[in-house]
Short mmCIF file of C-alpha atoms in Angstrom, two decimals:
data_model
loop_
_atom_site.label_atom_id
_atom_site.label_comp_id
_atom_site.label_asym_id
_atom_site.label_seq_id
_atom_site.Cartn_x
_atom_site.Cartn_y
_atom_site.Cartn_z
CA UNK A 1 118.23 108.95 83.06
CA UNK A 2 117.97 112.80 83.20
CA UNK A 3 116.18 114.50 80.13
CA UNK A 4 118.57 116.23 78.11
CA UNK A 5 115.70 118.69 77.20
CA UNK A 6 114.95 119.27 80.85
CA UNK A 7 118.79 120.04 80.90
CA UNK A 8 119.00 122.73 78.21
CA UNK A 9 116.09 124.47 79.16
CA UNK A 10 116.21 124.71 82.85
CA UNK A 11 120.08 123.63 83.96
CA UNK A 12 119.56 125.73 87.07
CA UNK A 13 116.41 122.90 88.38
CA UNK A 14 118.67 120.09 88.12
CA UNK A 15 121.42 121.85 89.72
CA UNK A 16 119.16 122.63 92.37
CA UNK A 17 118.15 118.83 93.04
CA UNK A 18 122.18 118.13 92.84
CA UNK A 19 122.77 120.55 95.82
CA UNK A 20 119.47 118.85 97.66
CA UNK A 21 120.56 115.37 97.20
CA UNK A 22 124.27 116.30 98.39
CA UNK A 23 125.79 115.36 95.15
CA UNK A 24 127.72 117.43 92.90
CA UNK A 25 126.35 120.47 90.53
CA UNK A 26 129.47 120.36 88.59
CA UNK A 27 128.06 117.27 86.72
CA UNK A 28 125.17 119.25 85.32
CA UNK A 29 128.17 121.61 83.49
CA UNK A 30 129.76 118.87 82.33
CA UNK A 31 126.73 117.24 81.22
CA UNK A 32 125.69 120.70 79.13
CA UNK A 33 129.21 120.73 77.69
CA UNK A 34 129.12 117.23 76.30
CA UNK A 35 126.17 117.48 74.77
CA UNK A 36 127.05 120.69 73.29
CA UNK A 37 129.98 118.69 71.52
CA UNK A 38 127.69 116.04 70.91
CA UNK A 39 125.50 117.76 68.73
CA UNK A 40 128.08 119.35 66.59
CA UNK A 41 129.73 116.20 66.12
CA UNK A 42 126.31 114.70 64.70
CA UNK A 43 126.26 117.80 62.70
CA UNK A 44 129.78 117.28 61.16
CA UNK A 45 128.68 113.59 60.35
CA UNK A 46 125.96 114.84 58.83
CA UNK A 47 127.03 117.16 56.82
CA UNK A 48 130.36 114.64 55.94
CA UNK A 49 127.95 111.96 54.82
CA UNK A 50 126.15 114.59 52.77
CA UNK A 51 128.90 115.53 51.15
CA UNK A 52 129.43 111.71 50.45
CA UNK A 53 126.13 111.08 48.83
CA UNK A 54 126.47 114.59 47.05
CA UNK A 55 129.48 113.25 45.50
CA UNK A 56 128.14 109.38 44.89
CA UNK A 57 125.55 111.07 42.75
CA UNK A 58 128.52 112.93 40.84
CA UNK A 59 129.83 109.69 39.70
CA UNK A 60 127.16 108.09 38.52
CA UNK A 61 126.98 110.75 36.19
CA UNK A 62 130.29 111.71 35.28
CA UNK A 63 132.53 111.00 32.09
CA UNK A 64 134.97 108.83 31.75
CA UNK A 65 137.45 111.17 32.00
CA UNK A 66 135.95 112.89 35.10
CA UNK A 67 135.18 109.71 37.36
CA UNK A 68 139.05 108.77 38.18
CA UNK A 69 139.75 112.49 40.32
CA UNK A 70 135.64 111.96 41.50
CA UNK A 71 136.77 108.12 42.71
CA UNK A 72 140.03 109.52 43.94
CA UNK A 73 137.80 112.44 46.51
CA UNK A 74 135.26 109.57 46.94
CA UNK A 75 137.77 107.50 49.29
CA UNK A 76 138.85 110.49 50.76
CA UNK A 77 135.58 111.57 51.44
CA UNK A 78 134.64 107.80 52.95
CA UNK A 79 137.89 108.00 55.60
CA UNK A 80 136.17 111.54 56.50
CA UNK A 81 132.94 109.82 57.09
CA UNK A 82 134.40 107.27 59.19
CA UNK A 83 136.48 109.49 61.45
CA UNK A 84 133.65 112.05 61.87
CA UNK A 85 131.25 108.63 63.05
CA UNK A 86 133.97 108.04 65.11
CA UNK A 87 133.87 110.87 67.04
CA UNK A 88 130.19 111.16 66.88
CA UNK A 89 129.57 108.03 68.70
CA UNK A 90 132.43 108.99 71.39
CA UNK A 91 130.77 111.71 72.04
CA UNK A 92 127.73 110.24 72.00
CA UNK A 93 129.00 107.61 74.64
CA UNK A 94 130.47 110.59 76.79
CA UNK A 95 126.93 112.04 77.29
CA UNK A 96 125.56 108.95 78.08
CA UNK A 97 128.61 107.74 80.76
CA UNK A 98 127.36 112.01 82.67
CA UNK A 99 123.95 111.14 82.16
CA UNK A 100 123.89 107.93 84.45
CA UNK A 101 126.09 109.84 86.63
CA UNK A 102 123.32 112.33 87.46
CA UNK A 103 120.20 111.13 89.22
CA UNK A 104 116.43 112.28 88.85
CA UNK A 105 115.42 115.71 89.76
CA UNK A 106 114.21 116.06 92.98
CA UNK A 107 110.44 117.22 93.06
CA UNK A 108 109.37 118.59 96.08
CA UNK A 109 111.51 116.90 98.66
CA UNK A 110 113.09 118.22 101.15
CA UNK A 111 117.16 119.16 101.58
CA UNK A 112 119.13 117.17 103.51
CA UNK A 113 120.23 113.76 104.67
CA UNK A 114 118.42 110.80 106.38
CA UNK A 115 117.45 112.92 109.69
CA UNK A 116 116.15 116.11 107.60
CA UNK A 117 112.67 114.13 106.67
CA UNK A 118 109.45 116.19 107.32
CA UNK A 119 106.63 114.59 109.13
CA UNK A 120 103.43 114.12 107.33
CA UNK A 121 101.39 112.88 110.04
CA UNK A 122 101.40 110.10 112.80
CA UNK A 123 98.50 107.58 112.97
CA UNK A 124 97.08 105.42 115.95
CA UNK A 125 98.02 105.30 119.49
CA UNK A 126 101.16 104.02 120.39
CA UNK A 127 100.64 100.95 122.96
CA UNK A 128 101.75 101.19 126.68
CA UNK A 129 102.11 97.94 128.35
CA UNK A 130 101.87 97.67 132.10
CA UNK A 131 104.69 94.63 131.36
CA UNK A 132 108.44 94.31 130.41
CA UNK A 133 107.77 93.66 126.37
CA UNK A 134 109.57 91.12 124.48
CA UNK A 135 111.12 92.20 121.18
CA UNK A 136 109.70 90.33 118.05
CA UNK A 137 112.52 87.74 118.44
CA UNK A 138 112.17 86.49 122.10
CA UNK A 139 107.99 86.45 120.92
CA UNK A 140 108.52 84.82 117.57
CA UNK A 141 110.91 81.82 119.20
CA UNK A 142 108.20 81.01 122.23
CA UNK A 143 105.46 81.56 119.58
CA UNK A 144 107.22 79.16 116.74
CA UNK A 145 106.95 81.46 114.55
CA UNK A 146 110.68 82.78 113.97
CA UNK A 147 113.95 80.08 113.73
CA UNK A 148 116.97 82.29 113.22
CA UNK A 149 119.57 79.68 114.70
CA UNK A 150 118.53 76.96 112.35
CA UNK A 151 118.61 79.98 109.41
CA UNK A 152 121.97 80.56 109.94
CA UNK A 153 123.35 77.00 110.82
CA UNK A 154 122.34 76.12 106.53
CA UNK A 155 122.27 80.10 105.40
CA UNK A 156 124.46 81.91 107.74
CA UNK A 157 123.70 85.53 109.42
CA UNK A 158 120.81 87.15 108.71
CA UNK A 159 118.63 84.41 107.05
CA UNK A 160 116.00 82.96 109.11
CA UNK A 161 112.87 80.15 108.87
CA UNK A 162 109.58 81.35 109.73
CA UNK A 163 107.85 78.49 110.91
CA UNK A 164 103.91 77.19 111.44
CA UNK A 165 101.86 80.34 112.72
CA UNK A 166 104.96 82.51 111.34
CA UNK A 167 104.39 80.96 107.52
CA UNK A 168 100.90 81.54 107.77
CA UNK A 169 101.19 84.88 109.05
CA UNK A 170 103.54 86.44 105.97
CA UNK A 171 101.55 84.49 103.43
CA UNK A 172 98.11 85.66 105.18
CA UNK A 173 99.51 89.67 104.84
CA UNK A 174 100.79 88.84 101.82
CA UNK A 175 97.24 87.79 99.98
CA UNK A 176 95.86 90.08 101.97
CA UNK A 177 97.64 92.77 99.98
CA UNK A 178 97.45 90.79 97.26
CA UNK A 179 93.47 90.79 97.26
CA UNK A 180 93.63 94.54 98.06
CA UNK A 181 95.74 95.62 95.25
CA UNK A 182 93.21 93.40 92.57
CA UNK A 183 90.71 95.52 94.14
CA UNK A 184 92.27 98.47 93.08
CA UNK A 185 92.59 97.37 90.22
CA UNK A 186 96.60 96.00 89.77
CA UNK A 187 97.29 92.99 87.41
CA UNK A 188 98.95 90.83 90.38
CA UNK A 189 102.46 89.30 89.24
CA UNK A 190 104.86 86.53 89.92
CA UNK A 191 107.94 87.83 88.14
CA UNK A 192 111.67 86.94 87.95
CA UNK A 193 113.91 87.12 90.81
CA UNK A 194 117.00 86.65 88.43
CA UNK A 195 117.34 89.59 85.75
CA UNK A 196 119.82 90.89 83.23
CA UNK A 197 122.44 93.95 83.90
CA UNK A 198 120.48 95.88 82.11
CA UNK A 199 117.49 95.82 83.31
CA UNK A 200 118.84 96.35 86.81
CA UNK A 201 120.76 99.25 85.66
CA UNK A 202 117.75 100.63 83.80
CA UNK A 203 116.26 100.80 87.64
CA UNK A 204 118.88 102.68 88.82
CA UNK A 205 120.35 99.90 91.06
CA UNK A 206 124.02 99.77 90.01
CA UNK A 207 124.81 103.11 90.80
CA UNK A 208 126.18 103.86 94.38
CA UNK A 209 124.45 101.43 96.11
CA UNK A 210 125.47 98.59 93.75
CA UNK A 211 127.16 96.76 96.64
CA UNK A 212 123.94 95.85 97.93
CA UNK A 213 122.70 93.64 95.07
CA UNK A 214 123.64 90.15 94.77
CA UNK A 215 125.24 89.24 91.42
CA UNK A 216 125.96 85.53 89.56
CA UNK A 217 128.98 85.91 87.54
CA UNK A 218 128.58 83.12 86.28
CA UNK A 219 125.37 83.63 84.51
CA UNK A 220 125.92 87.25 84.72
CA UNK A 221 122.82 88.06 86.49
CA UNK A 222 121.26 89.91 89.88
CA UNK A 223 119.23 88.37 92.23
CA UNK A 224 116.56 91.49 92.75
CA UNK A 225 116.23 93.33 96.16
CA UNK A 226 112.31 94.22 95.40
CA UNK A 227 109.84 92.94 92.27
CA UNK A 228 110.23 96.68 90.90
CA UNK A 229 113.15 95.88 88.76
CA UNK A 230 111.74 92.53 87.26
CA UNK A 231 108.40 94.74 86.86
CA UNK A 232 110.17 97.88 85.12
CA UNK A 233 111.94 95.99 83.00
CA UNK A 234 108.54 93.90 81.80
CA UNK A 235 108.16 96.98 78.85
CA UNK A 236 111.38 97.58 78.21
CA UNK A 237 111.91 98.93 74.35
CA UNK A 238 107.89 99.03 73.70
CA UNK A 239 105.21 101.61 73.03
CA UNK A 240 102.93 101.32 75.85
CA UNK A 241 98.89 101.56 75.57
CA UNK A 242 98.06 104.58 78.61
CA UNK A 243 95.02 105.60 76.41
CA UNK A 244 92.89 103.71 78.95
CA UNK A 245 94.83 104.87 82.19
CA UNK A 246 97.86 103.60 84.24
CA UNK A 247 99.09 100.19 84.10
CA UNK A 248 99.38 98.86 87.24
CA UNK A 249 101.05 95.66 88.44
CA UNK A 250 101.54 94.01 92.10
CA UNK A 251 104.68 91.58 92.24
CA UNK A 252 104.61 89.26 94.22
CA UNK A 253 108.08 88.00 94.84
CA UNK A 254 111.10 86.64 97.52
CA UNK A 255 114.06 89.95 97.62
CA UNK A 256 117.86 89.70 98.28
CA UNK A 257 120.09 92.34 99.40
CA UNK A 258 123.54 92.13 100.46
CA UNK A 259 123.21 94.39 103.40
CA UNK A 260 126.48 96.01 102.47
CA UNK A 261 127.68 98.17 105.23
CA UNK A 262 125.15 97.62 107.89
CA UNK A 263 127.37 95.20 110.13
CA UNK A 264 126.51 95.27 113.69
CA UNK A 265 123.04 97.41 112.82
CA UNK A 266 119.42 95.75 113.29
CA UNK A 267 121.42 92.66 113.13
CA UNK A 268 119.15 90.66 115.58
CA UNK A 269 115.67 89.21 114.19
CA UNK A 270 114.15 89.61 110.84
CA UNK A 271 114.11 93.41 111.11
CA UNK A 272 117.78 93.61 108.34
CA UNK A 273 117.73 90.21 106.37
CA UNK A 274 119.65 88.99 103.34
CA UNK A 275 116.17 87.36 101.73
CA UNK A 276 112.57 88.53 102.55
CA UNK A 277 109.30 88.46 100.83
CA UNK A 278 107.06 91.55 98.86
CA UNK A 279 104.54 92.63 97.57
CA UNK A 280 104.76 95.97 95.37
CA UNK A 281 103.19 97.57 93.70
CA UNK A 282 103.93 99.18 90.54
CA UNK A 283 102.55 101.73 87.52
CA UNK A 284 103.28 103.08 84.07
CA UNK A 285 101.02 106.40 83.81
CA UNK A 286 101.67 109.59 81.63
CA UNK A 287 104.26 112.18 83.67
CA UNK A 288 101.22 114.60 84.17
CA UNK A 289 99.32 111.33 86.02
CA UNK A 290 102.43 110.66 88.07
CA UNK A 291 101.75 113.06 91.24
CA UNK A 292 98.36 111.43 91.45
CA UNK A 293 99.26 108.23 91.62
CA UNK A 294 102.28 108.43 94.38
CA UNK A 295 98.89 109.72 96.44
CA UNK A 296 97.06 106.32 95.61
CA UNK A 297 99.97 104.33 96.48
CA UNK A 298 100.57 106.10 99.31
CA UNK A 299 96.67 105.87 101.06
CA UNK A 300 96.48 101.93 99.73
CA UNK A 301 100.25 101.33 102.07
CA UNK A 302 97.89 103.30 104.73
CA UNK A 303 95.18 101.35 104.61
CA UNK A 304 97.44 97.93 104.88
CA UNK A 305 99.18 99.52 108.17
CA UNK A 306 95.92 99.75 109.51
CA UNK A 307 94.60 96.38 108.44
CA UNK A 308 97.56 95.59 110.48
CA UNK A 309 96.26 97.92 113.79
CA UNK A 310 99.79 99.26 113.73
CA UNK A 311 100.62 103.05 114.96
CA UNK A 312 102.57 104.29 112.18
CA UNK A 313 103.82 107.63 110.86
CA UNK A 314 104.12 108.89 107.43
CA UNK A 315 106.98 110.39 106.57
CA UNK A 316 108.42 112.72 103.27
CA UNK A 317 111.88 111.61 102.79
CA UNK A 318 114.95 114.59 102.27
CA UNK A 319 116.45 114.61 98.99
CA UNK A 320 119.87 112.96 100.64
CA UNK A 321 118.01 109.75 101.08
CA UNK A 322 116.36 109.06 98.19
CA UNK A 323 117.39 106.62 96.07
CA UNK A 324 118.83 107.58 92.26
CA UNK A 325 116.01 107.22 90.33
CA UNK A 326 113.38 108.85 93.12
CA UNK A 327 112.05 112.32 92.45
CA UNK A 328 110.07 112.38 95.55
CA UNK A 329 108.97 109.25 98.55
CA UNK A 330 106.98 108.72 101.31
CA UNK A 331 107.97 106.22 103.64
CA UNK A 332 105.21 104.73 106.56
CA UNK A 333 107.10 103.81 109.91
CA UNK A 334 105.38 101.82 112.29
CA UNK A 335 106.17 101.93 116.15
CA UNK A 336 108.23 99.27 117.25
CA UNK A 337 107.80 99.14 121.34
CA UNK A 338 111.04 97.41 122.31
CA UNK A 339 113.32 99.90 120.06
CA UNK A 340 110.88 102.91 121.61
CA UNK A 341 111.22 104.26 117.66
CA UNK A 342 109.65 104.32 114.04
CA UNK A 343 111.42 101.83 111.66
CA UNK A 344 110.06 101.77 108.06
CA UNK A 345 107.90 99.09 106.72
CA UNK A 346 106.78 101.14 103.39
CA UNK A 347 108.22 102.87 100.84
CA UNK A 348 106.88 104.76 97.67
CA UNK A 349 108.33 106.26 95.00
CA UNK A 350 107.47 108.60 92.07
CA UNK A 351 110.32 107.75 89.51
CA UNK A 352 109.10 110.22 87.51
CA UNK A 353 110.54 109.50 83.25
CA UNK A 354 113.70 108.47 84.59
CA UNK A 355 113.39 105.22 84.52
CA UNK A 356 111.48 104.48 81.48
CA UNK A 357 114.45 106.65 79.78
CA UNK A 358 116.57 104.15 80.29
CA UNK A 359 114.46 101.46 79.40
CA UNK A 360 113.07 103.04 76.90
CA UNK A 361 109.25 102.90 77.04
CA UNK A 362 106.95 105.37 75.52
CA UNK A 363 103.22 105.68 75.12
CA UNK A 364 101.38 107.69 72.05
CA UNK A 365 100.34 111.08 73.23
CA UNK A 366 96.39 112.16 72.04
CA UNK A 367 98.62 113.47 68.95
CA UNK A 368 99.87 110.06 68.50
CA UNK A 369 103.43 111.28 69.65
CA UNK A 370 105.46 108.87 71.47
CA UNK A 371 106.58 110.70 74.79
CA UNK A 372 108.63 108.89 77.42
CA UNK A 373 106.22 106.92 80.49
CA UNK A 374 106.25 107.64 84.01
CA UNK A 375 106.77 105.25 86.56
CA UNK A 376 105.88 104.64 90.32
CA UNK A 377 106.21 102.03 92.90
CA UNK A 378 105.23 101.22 96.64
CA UNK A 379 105.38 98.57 98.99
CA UNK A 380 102.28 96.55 100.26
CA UNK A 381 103.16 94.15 102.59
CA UNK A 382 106.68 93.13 103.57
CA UNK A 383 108.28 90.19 105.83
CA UNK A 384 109.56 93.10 108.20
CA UNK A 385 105.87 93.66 109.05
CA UNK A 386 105.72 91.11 111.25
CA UNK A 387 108.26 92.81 113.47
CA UNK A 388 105.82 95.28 113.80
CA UNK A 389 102.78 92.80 114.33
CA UNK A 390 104.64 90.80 117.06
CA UNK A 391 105.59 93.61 119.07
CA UNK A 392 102.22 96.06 119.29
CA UNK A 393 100.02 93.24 119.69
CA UNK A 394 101.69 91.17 122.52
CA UNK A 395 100.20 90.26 126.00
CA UNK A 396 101.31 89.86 129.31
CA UNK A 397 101.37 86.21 128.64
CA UNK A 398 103.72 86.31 126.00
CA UNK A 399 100.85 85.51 123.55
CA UNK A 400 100.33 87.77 120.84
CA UNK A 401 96.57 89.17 119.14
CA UNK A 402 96.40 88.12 115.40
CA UNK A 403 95.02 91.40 113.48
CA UNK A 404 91.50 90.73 112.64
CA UNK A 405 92.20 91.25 108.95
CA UNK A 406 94.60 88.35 109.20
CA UNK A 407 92.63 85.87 110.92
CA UNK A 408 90.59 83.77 108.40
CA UNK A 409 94.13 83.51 106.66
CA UNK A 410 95.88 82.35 109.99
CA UNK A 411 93.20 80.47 111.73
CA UNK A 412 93.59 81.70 114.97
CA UNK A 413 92.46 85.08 117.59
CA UNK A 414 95.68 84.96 119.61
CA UNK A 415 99.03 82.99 118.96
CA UNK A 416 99.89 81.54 122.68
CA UNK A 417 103.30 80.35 123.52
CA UNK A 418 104.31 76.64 123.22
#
């Protein structure tokens, strides 16, 4: 949720990041103008309910003679004080309807749309094979390690079984990030895949893209498309202990998305699924902490990718693409040799205070001031890795190299074709 303060002071920064995301400026005006009426309608109430007590005091006081006209400008007085709540919390609701209408203020990013991100810098060699290579399908079928026919016989498109080797190989990246973000010091998490509206809303995840989350009508709950809303929502409405330095939690969990409006795109494989396993990371800090951080996240996703002996590139994503409640994100792309392209395995975010606006967590200042958290998050390890893993580290043979980093979790050098 944008800061109103942020809005007064400088209107001209967040119609700035309105123009850079591709979204419209118009919203910030409206925004000013509602809150403008906003504040003199809690000023009329005020004053209204002022007058009230004013006059309750009056009464109690007043002769017997006087108190019939006081009692008679009394319920007069009490209709005013409803009507001018009335309008108070209209207009209250009015600023709050524009404020989830505008997302967070761009910092740093670049203009533009998907194609306008500026490259960071590219890492590792990318592998030439003196072969025909097989995409991560064809390897993960003669591997047994990938069963998309059986996946969509009991699931339908786009849901899969990983199988033997496969199984072992998510779970083994999986810990493996798992045991690397302990390290560096994250509380690691198994949280909710289910959550309330509004804690998904809180996230930012019902706003345009809102047709890619999966929701139970029923129960009126969304299945999550990444641990970051279960873990943003774990301090919702509290005050927060930073005093000792950023929280930081790794969720562990399986993700759902609805793949809204992707038919016919990366539909082959486990590269675009409907359910995948994460691990992400994520952190409360103080705003001023927040810049520091999104570099931490950043070089631990670097260090996976080359646990992994991927070439990768890192990526700083246009203000177009980012998501609503994104201020600024890196993505890491590793090569994938059959598609002769980058496709994203990492994300991270700085989410700046917009988040914990909505869900209202605060920490005390060194004044003992509650000011509104910052929050952050960033991938680890993801199913669509293996895509990655498959296809640089294949053979001639059709066998593919198990990263060394994964092999005491795998049990093998080389997966070989059966």
């Amino acid at each position: 949720m944008i800061d109103l303060k942020l809005l007064r002071e400088n209107p001209d920064v967040v119609r700035a990041s309105q123009v850079t995301r591709g979204e419209d400026p118009s919203l910030v005006d409206q925004l000013l103008a509602a809150d403008e009426k906003r504040r003199l309608a809690i000023q009329k109430a005020d004053e209204v309910r002022s007058q009230q007590k004013s006059l309750g005091k009056q009464i109690g006081q007043a002769s017997p003679e006087e108190r019939p006209a006081l009692l008679e400008g009394a319920e007069e007085l009490k209709a005013k004080v409803k009507e001018a709540e009335e309008v108070r919390s209209a207009a209250e609701a009015t600023v709050e309807e524009l404020q989830y209408k505008i997302d967070n203020v761009v910092e740093g990013a670049p203009a533009g749309g998907e194609d306008d991100f500026v490259l960071v810098e590219e890492i590792g060699e990318i592998p030439h094979f003196d072969f025909e290579p097989k995409d991560h399908l064809e390897l993960g079928e003669s591997l047994g390690l990938i069963d998309v026919k059986r996946g969509a016989k009991v699931s339908g498109a786009r849901f899969y079984y990983l199988t033997g080797d496969g199984a072992f190989l998510q779970l083994g990246m999986l810990m493996l990030a798992a045991q690397k973000a302990r390290e560096a010091g994250f509380q690691l998490m198994i949280p909710p895949v289910l959550v309330r509206p509004e804690i998904m809303s809180g996230t930012g995840f019902l706003g345009q893209h809102s047709d890619e989350v999966y929701y139970l009508p029923a129960d009126d709950h969304y299945l999550v498309g990444t641990s970051e809303v279960a873990l943003a929502g774990y301090h919702k409405d509290e005050i927060i202990d930073l005093s000792n330095g950023p929280l930081q939690y790794a969720g562990w969990s399986s993700c759902f998305r609805r793949e809204a409006g992707s038919h016919g795109r990366d539909t082959r494989g486990i590269l675009r699924v409907h359910q995948f396993d994460k691990l992400e990371m994520f952190v409360y800090c103080k705003p001023e902490d927040a810049e520091d951080m999104h570099r931490k996240l950043l070089d631990m996703e670097k260090e996976m990718l080359a646990a992994m002996e991927l070439p990768y590139r890192t990526i700083d994503i246009a203000g177009g693409d980012l998501g609503s409640s994104a201020a600024r994100k890196f993505d890491n792309e590793a090569w994938v040799p059959t598609q002769g392209r980058y496709r994203e395995l990492t994300s991270t975010s700085n989410c700046t205070t917009f988040q914990a606006r909505r869900l209202s967590i605060r920490y005390r200042d060194e004044n003992g001031k509650t000011q509104v958290a910052a929050t952050l998050n960033g991938t680890l390890a993801t199913t669509r890795w293996i895509v990655a893993i498959l296809e640089n580290h294949q053979q001639a043979d059709g066998s593919v190299i198990v990263p060394k980093a994964l092999r005491p979790f795998v049990g093998k050098d080389v997966l070989t074709p059966q």
